[in-house]
CSV table of C-alpha atoms and ligand atoms in Angstrom, one decimal:
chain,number,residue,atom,x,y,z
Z,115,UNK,CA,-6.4,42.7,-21.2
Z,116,UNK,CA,-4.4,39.5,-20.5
Z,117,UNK,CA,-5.4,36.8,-18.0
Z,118,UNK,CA,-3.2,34.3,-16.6
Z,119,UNK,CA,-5.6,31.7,-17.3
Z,120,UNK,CA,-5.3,32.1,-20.8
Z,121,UNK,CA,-1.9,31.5,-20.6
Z,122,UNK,CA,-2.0,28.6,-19.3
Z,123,UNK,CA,-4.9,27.3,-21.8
Z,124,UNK,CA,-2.4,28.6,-24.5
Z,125,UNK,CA,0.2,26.4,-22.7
Z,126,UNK,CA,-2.1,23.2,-22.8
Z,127,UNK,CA,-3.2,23.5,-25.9
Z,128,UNK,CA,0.3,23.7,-27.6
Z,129,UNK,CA,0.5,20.4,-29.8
Z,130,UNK,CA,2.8,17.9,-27.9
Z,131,UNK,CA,3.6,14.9,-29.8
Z,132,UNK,CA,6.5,11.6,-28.4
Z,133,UNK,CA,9.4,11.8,-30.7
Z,134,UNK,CA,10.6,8.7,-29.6
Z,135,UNK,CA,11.1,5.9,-27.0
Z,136,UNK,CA,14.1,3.9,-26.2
Z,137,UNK,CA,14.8,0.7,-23.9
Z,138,UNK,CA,17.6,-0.2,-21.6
Z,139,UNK,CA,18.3,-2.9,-20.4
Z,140,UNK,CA,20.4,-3.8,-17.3
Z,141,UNK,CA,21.7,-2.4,-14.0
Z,142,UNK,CA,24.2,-3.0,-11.6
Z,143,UNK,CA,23.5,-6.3,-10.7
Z,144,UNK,CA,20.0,-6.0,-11.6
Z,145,UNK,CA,17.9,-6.8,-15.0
Z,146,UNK,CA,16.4,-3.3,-15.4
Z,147,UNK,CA,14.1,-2.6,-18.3
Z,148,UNK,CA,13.8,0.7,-18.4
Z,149,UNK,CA,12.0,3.3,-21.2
Z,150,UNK,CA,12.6,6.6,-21.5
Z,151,UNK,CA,10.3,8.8,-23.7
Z,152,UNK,CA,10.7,12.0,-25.2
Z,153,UNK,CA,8.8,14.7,-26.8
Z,154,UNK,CA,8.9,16.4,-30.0
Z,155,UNK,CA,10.0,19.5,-27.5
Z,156,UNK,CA,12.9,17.2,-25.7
Z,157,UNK,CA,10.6,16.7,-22.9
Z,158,UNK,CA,11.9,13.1,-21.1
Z,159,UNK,CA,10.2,10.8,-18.7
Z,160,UNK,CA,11.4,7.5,-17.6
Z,161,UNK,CA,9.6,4.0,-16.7
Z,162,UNK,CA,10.2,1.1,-15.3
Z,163,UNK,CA,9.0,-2.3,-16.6
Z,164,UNK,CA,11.3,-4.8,-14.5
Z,165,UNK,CA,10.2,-8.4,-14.1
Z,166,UNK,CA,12.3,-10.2,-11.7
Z,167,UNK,CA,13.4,-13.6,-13.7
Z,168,UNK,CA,11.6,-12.4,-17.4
Z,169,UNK,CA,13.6,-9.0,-18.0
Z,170,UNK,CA,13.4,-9.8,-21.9
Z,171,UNK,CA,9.9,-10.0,-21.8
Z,172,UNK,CA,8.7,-6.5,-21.5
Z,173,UNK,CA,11.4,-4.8,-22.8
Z,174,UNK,CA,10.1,-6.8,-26.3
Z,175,UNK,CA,7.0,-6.2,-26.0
Z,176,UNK,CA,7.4,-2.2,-25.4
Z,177,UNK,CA,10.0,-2.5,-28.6
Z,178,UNK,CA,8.2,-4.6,-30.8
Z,179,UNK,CA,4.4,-3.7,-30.1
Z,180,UNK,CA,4.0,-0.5,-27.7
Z,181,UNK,CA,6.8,1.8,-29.0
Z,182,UNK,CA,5.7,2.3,-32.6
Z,183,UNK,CA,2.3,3.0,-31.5
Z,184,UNK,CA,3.1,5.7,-28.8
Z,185,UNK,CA,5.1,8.1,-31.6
Z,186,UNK,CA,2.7,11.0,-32.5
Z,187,UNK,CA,0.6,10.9,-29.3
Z,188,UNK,CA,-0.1,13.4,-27.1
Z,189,UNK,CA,1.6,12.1,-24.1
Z,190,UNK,CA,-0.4,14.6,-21.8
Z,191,UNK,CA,-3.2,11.9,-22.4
Z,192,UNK,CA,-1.9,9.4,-19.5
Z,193,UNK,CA,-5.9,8.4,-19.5
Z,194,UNK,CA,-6.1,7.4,-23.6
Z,195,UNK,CA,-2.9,6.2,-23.7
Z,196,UNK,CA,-3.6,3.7,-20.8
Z,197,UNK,CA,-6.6,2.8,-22.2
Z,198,UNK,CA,-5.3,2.6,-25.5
Z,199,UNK,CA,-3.2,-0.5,-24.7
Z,200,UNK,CA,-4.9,-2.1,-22.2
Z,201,UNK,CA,-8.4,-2.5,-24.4
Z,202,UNK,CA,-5.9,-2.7,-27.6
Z,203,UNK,CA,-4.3,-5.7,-26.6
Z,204,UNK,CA,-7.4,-7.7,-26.6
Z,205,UNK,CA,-5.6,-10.3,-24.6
Z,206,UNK,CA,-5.4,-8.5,-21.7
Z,207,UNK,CA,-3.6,-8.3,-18.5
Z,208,UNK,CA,-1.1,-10.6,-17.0
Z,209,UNK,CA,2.8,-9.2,-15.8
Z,210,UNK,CA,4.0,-8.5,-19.1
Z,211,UNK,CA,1.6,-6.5,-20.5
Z,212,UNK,CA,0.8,-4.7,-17.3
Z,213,UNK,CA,4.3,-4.1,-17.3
Z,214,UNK,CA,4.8,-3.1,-20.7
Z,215,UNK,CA,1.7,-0.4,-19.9
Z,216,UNK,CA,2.9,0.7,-16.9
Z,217,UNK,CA,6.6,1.8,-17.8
Z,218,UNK,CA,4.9,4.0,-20.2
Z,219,UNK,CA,2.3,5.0,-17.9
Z,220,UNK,CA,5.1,6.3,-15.4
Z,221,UNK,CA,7.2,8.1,-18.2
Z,222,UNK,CA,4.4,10.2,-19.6
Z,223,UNK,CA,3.1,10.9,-15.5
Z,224,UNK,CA,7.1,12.1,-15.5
Z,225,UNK,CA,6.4,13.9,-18.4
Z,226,UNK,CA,2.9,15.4,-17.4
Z,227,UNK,CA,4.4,16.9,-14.1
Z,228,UNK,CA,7.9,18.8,-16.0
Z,229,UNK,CA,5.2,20.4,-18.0
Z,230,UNK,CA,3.3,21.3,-15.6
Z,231,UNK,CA,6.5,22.4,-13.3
Z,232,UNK,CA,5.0,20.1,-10.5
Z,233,UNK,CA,6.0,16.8,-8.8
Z,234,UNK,CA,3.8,14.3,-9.9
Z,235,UNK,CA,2.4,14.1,-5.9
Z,236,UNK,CA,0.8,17.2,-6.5
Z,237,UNK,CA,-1.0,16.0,-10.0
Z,238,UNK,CA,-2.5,13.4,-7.9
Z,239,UNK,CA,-4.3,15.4,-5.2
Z,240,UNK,CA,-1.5,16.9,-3.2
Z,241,UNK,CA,0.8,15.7,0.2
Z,242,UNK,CA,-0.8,14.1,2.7
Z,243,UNK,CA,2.0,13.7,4.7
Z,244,UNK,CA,5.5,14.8,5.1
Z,245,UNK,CA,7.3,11.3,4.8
Z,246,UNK,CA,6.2,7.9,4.8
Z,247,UNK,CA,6.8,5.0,6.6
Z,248,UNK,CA,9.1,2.4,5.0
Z,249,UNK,CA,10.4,-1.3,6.5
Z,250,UNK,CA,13.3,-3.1,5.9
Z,251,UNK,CA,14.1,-6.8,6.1
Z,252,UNK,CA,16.1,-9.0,9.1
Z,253,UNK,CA,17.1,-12.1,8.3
Z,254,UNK,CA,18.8,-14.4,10.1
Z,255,UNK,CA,19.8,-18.6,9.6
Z,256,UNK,CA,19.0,-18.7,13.7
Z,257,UNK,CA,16.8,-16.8,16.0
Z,258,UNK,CA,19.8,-15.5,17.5
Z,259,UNK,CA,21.8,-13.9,14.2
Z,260,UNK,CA,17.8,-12.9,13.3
Z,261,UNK,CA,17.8,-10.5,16.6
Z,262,UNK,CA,21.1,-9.1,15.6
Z,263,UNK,CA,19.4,-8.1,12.4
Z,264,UNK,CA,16.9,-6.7,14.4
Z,265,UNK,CA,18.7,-4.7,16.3
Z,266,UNK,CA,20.8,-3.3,13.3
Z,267,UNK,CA,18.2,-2.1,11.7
Z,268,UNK,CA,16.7,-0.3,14.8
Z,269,UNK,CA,20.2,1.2,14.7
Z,270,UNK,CA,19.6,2.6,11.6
Z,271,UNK,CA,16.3,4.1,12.7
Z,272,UNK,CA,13.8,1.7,10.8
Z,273,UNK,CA,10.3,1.4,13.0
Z,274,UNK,CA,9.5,-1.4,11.1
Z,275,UNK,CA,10.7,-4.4,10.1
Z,276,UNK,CA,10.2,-7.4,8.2
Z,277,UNK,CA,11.8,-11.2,9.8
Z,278,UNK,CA,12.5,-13.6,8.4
Z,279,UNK,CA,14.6,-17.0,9.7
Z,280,UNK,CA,15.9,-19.7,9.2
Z,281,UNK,CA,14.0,-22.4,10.4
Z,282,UNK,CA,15.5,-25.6,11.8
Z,283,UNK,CA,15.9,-29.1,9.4
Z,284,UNK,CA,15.3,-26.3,6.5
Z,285,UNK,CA,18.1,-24.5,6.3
Z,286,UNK,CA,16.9,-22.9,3.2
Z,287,UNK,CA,14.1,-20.7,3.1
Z,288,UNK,CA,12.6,-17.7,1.7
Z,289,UNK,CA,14.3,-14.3,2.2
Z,290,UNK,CA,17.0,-16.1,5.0
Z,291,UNK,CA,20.3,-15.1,5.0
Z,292,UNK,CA,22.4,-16.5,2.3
Z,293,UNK,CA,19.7,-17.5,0.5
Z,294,UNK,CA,18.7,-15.3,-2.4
Z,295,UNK,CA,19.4,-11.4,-3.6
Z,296,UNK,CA,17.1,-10.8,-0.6
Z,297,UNK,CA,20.1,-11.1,1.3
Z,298,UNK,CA,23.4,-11.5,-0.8
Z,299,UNK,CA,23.5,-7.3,-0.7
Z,300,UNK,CA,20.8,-7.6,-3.0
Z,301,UNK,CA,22.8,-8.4,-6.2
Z,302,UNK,CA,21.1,-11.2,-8.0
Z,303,UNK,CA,23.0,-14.2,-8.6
Z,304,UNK,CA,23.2,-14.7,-12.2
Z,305,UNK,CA,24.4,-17.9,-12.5
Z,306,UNK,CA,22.9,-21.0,-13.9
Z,307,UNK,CA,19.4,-22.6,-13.8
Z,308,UNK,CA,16.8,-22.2,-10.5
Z,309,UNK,CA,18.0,-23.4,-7.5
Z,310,UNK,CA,16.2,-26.1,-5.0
Z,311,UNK,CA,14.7,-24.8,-2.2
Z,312,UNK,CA,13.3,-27.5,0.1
Z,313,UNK,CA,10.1,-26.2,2.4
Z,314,UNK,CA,8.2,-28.3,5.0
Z,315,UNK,CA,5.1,-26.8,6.5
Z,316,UNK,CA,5.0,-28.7,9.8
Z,317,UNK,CA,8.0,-27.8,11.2
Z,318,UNK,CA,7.5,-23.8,10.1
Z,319,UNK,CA,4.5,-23.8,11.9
Z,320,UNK,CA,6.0,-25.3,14.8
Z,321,UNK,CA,8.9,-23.0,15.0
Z,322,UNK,CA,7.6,-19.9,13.4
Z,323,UNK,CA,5.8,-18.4,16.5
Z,324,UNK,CA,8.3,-19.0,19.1
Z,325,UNK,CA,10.6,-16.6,16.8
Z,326,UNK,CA,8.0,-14.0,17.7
Z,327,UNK,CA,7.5,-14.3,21.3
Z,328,UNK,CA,11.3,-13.9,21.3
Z,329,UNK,CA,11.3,-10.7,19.4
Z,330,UNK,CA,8.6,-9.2,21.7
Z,331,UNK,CA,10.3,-10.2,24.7
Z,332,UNK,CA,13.9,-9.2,23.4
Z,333,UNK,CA,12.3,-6.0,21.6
Z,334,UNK,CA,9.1,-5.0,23.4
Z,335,UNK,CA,6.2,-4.2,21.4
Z,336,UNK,CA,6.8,-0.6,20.0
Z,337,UNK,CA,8.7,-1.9,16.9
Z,338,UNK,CA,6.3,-2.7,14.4
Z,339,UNK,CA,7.0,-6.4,12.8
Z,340,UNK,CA,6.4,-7.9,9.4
Z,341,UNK,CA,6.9,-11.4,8.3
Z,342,UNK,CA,6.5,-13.0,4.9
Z,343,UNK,CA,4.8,-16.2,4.2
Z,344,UNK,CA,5.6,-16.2,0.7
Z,345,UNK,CA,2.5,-18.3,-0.4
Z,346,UNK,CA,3.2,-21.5,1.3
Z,347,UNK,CA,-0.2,-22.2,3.2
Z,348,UNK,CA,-3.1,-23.8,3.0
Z,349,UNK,CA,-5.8,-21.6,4.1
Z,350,UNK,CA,-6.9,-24.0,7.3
Z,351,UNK,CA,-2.7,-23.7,8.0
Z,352,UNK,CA,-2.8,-20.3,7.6
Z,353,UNK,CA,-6.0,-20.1,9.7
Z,354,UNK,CA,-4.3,-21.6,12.2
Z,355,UNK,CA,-0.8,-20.1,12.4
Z,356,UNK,CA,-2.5,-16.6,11.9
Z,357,UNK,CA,-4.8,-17.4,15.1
Z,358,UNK,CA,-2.0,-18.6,16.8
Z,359,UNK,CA,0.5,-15.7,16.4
Z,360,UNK,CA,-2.2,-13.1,17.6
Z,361,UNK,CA,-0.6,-12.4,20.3
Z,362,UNK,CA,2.6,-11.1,19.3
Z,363,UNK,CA,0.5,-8.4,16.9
Z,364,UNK,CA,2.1,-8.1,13.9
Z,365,UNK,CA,1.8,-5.1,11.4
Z,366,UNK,CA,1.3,-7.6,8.9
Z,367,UNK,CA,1.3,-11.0,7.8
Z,368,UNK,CA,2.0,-11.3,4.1
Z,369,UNK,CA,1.0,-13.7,1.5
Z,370,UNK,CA,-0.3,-16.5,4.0
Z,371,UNK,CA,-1.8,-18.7,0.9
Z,372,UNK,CA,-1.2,-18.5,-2.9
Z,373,UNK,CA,-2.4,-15.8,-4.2
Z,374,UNK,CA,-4.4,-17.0,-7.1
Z,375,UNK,CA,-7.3,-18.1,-4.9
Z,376,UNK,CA,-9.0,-15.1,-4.2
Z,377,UNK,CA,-11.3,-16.4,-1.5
Z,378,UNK,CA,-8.5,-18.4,0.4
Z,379,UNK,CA,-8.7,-15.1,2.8
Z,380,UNK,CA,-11.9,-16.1,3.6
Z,381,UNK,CA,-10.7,-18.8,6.5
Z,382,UNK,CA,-8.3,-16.9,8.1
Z,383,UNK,CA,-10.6,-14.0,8.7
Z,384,UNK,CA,-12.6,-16.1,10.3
Z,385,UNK,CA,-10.3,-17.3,12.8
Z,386,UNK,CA,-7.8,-14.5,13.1
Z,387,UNK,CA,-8.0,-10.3,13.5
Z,388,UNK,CA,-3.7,-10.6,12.4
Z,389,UNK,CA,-3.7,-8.0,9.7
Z,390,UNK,CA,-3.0,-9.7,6.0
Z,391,UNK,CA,-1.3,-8.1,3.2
Z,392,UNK,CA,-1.1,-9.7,-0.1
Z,393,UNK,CA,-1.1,-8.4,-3.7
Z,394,UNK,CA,2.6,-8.0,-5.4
Z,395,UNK,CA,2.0,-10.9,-8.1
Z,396,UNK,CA,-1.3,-8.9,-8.9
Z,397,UNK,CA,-1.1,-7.1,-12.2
Z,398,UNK,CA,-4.9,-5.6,-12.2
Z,399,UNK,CA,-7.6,-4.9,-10.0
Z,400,UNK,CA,-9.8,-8.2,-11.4
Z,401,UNK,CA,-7.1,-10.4,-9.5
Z,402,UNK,CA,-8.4,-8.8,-6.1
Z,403,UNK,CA,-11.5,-6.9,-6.8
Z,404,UNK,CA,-13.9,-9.8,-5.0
Z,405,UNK,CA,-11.3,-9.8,-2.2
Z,406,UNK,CA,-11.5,-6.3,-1.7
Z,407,UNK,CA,-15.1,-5.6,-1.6
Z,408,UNK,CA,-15.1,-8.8,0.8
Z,409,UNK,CA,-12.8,-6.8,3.0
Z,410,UNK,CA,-10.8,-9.9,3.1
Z,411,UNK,CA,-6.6,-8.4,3.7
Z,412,UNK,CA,-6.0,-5.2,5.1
Z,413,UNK,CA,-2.5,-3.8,2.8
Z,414,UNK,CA,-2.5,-4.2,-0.7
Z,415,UNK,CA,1.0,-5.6,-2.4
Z,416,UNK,CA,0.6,-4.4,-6.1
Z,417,UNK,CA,3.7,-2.2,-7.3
Z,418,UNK,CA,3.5,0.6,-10.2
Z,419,UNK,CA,5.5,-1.7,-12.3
Z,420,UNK,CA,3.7,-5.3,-12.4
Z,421,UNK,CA,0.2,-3.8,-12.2
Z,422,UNK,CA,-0.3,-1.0,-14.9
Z,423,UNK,CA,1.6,2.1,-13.9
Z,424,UNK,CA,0.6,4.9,-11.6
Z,425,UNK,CA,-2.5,5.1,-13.8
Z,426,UNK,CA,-3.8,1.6,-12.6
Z,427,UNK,CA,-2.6,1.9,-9.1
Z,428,UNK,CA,-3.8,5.3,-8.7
Z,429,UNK,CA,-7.5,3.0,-9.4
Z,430,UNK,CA,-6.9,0.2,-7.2
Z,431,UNK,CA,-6.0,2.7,-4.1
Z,432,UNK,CA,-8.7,4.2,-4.6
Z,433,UNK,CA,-11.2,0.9,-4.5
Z,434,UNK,CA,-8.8,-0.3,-1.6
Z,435,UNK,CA,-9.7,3.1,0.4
Z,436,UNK,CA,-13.6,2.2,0.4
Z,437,UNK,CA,-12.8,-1.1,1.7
Z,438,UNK,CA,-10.4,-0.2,4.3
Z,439,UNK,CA,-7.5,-1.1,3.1
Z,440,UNK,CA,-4.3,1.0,3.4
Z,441,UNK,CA,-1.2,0.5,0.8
Z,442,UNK,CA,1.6,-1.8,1.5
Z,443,UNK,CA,3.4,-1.5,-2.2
Z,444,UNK,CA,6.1,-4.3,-3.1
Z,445,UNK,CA,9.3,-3.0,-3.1
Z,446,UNK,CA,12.0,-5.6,-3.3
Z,447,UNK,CA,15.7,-5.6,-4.1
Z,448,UNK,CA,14.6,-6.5,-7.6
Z,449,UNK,CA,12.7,-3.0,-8.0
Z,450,UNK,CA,13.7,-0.3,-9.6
Z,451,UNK,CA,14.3,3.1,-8.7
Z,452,UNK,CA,12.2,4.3,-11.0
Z,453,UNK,CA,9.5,2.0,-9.9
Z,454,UNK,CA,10.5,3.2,-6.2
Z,455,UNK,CA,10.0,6.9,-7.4
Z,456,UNK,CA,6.6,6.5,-9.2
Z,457,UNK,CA,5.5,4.4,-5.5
Z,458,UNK,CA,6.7,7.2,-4.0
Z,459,UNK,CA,4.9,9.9,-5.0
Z,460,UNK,CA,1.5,7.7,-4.9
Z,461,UNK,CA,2.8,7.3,-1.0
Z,462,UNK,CA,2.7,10.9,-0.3
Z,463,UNK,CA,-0.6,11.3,-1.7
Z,464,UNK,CA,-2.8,8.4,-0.7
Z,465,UNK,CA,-4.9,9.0,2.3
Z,466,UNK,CA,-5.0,5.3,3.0
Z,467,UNK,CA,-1.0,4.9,2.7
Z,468,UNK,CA,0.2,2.0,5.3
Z,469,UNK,CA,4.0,1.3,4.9
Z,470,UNK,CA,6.5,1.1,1.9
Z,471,UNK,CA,8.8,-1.7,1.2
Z,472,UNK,CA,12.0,0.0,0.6
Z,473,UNK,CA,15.3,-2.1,-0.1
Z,474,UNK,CA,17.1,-0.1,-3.1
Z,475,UNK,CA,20.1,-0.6,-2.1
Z,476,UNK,CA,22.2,2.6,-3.1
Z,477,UNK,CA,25.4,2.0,-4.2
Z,478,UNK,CA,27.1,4.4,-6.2
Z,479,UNK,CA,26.5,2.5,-9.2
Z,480,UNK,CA,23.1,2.4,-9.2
Z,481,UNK,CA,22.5,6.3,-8.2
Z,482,UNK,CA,25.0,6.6,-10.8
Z,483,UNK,CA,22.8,5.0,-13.1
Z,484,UNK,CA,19.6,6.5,-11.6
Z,485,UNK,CA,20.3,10.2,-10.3
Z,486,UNK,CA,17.7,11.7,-7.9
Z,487,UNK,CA,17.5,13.6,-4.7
Z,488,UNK,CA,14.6,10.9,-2.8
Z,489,UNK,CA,16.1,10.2,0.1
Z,490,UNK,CA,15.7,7.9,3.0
Z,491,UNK,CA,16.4,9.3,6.5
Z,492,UNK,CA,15.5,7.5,10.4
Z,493,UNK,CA,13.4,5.0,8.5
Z,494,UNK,CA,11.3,7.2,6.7
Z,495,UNK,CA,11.0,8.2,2.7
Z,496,UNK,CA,10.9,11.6,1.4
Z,497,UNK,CA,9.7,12.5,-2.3
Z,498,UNK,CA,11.8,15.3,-4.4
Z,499,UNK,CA,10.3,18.1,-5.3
Z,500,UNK,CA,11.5,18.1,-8.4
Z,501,UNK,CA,9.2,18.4,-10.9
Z,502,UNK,CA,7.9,15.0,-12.8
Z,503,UNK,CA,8.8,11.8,-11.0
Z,504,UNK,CA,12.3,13.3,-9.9
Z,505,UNK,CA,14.6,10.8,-11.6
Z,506,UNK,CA,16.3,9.9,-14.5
Z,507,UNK,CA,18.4,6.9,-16.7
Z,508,UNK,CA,21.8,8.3,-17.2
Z,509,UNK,CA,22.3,6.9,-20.5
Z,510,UNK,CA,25.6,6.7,-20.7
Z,511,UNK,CA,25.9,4.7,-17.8
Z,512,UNK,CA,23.0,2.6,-18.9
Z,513,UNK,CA,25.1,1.3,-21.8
Z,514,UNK,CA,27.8,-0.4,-19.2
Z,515,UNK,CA,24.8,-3.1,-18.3
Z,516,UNK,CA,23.0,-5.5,-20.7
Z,517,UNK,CA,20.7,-8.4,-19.7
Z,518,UNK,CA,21.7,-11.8,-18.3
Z,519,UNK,CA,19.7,-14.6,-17.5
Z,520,UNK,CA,18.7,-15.4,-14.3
Z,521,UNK,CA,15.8,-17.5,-12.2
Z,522,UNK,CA,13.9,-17.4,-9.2
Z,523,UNK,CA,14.6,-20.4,-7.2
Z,524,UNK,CA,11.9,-23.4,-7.3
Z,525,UNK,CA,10.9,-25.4,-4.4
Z,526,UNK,CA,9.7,-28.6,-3.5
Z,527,UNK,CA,8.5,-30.8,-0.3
Z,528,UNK,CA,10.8,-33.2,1.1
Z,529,UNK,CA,9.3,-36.3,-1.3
Z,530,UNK,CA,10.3,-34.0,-4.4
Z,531,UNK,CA,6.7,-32.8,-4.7
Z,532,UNK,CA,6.7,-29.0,-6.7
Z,533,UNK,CA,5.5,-26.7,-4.6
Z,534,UNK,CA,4.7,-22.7,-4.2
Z,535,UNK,CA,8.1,-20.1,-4.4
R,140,EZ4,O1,10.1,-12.8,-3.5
R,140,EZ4,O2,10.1,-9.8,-5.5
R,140,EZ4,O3,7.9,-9.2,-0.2
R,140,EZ4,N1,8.7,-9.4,-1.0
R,140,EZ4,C1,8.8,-10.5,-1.7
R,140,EZ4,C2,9.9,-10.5,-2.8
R,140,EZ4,C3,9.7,-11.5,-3.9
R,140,EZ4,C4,10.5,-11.1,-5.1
R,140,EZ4,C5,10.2,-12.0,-6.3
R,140,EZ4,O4,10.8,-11.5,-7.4
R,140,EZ4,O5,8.1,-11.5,-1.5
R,140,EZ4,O6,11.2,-10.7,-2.2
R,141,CO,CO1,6.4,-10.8,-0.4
């Protein structure tokens, strides 16, 4: 007699070993790092370890010090492996490693779920919902060119959106129009050293929240609205501003102090029930585990690539859910698809998703580059079925693109003081 659980035993325990890992490099317009792993079987999974401004850096550290390593493990062990290089490193944590960890993380998740004929949703626990709910960014120099925005992405059947504008006597800011690859079509400007941005708190905090009583009146108050602070508060600033845009109830407020200061939170909750969302420079759960259990933001940032992989994030989701908080992963020009894919699938699954970032812009290059059948429809994102993560490097494409440099822009006060990007 032959039971079907046997088979599948017999299927598991089949030896599997990685017969290699290689790194690319590159992207239309972007600095991709991308691995792709594959079995002694030609099983393949692909991983994204992208850091906007230090693409060199993990894609050395997987060649040089993770790659030789991985050949000969099992990759079914996502679990080991993790914790394999994570405790191996001995100097743990920070972007690149996490990075470094997480591409491979996502490549043997990939890998996991073609063996097992399943997208990788379903290795997590399953749907638990049909589509999720992604925002996209308006931007505008003026209130008035910032309502346009608006209303072009309502057009295209977003429910939520993130503003930002321009804001006046700084015509420069974060994520406003002409600015950066936030705007420019997102295609990075690859030219020269960082750029000067000039920020002045006073007059953003005047102007800022007469930006959103226009949107409510112009908009009503069905769209849901995001807006970026990018780090540039003080916490009694942000206390303030956060109490004083109540009204105008936001989905989020994001990054209202610097994020290193993990009980800067602590004012603002006292003064203001706005819902924070912070967490995409986080690479582990120790740069927000007191923050968490303090209930101190509401959305977590942290994307599969800068903190650990789908492994890691599948952890801090979980410690977020007991504390309330709902995901709110990074997802910014910059990202990869990849990255976008292994979000994804954690998206589908969590019970405490919130909203997903989504600005992939796709060209024909980059599906070219990236092939998949995720797709993006009234505002919403919906994982493939395919089994894995559902995408893939084309590497013959991947060998048009190489790396070039290329900096975030730095800013300073008005009296040349350095101040937070
Ligand atoms: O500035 O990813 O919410 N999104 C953001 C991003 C970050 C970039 C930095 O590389 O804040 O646009
Ligand atoms: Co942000």
């Amino acid at each position: 007699m032959f039971y079907w659980s046997e088979t599948i035993v017999l299927l598991w325990s089949y030896a599997v070993k990685i017969a290699s890992a290689e790194v690319f490099v590159g992207g239309p317009g972007k600095n991709y790092v991308t691995i792709k792993i594959r079995t002694d079987e030609g099983v393949t999974g692909v991983g994204d370890a992208s850091i906007n401004g230090r693409g060199l850096l993990p894609a050395t550290y997987l060649k040089e010090y993770l790659i030789p390593c991985l050949i000969g493990m099992d990759p079914r062990k996502t679990e080991d492996i993790w914790q394999y290089f994570y405790r191996g490193a001995y100097f743990r944590r920070g972007p690149v490693t996490m990075a470094a960890i997480g591409a491979i993380d996502m490549a043997l998740w990939d890998i996991k779920g073609k063996i097992a004929g399943l997208p990788v949703y379903q290795l997590l626990g399953g749907p638990s919902r049909d589509a999720c709910l992604v925002y996209a960014h308006a931007t505008g120099s003026d209130v008035e060119a910032l309502l346009d925005s608006i209303t072009h992405y309502q057009a295209e059947g977003y429910k939520a959106i993130r503003i930002q504008c321009g804001i006046p006597g700084m015509p420069e800011g974060y994520g406003v129009a002409g600015d950066d690859e936030d705007t420019k079509h997102f295609i990075t400007d690859f030219t020269g050293l960082p750029k000067t941005e000039i920020w002045d708190t006073e007059k953003y905090l005047r102007f800022m929240p007469g930006v959103f009583e226009k949107i409510r009146e112009r908009f009503g108050f069905d769209l849901k609205i995001l807006h970026d602070v990018h780090h540039r508060l003080r916490p009694r600033e942000a206390a303030a501003f956060a109490k004083e845009v109540e009204p105008y109830r936001l989905f989020w407020l994001e990054d209202p102090t610097p994020a290193d200061d993990q009980s800067a939170l602590k004012l603002i909750r006292q003064h203001s029930t706005v819902p924070i969302a912070i967490g995409e420079v986080f690479n582990s759960i120790w740069d927000c585990k007191d923050m968490m259990e303090q209930e101190l933001f509401d959305f977590i940032r942290v994307s599969a690539t800068i903190a650990g992989g789908i492994t890691h994030l599948r952890r801090i989701t979980d410690f977020a859910d007991m504390h309330h908080i709902r995901t709110g992963f990074h997802g910014p020009p910059s990202h990869s698809p990849i990255s976008m894919a292994a979000q994804a699938h954690l998206n589908r699954w969590a019970p405490n998703f919130g909203i997903q970032e989504y600005l992939v812009l796709g060209t024909p290059e980059c599906d070219a580059l990236f092939p998949s059948d995720h797709h993006m429809k009234n505002g919403m994102f919906y994982v493939s079925d395919a089994p894995g993560l559902g995408i893939d490097i084309d590497e013959k494409e991947a060998k048009r693109y190489s790396h070039q440099a290329h900096y975030h822009p730095i800013v300073r006060l008005e009296d040349g003081t350095m101040w937070n990007y």
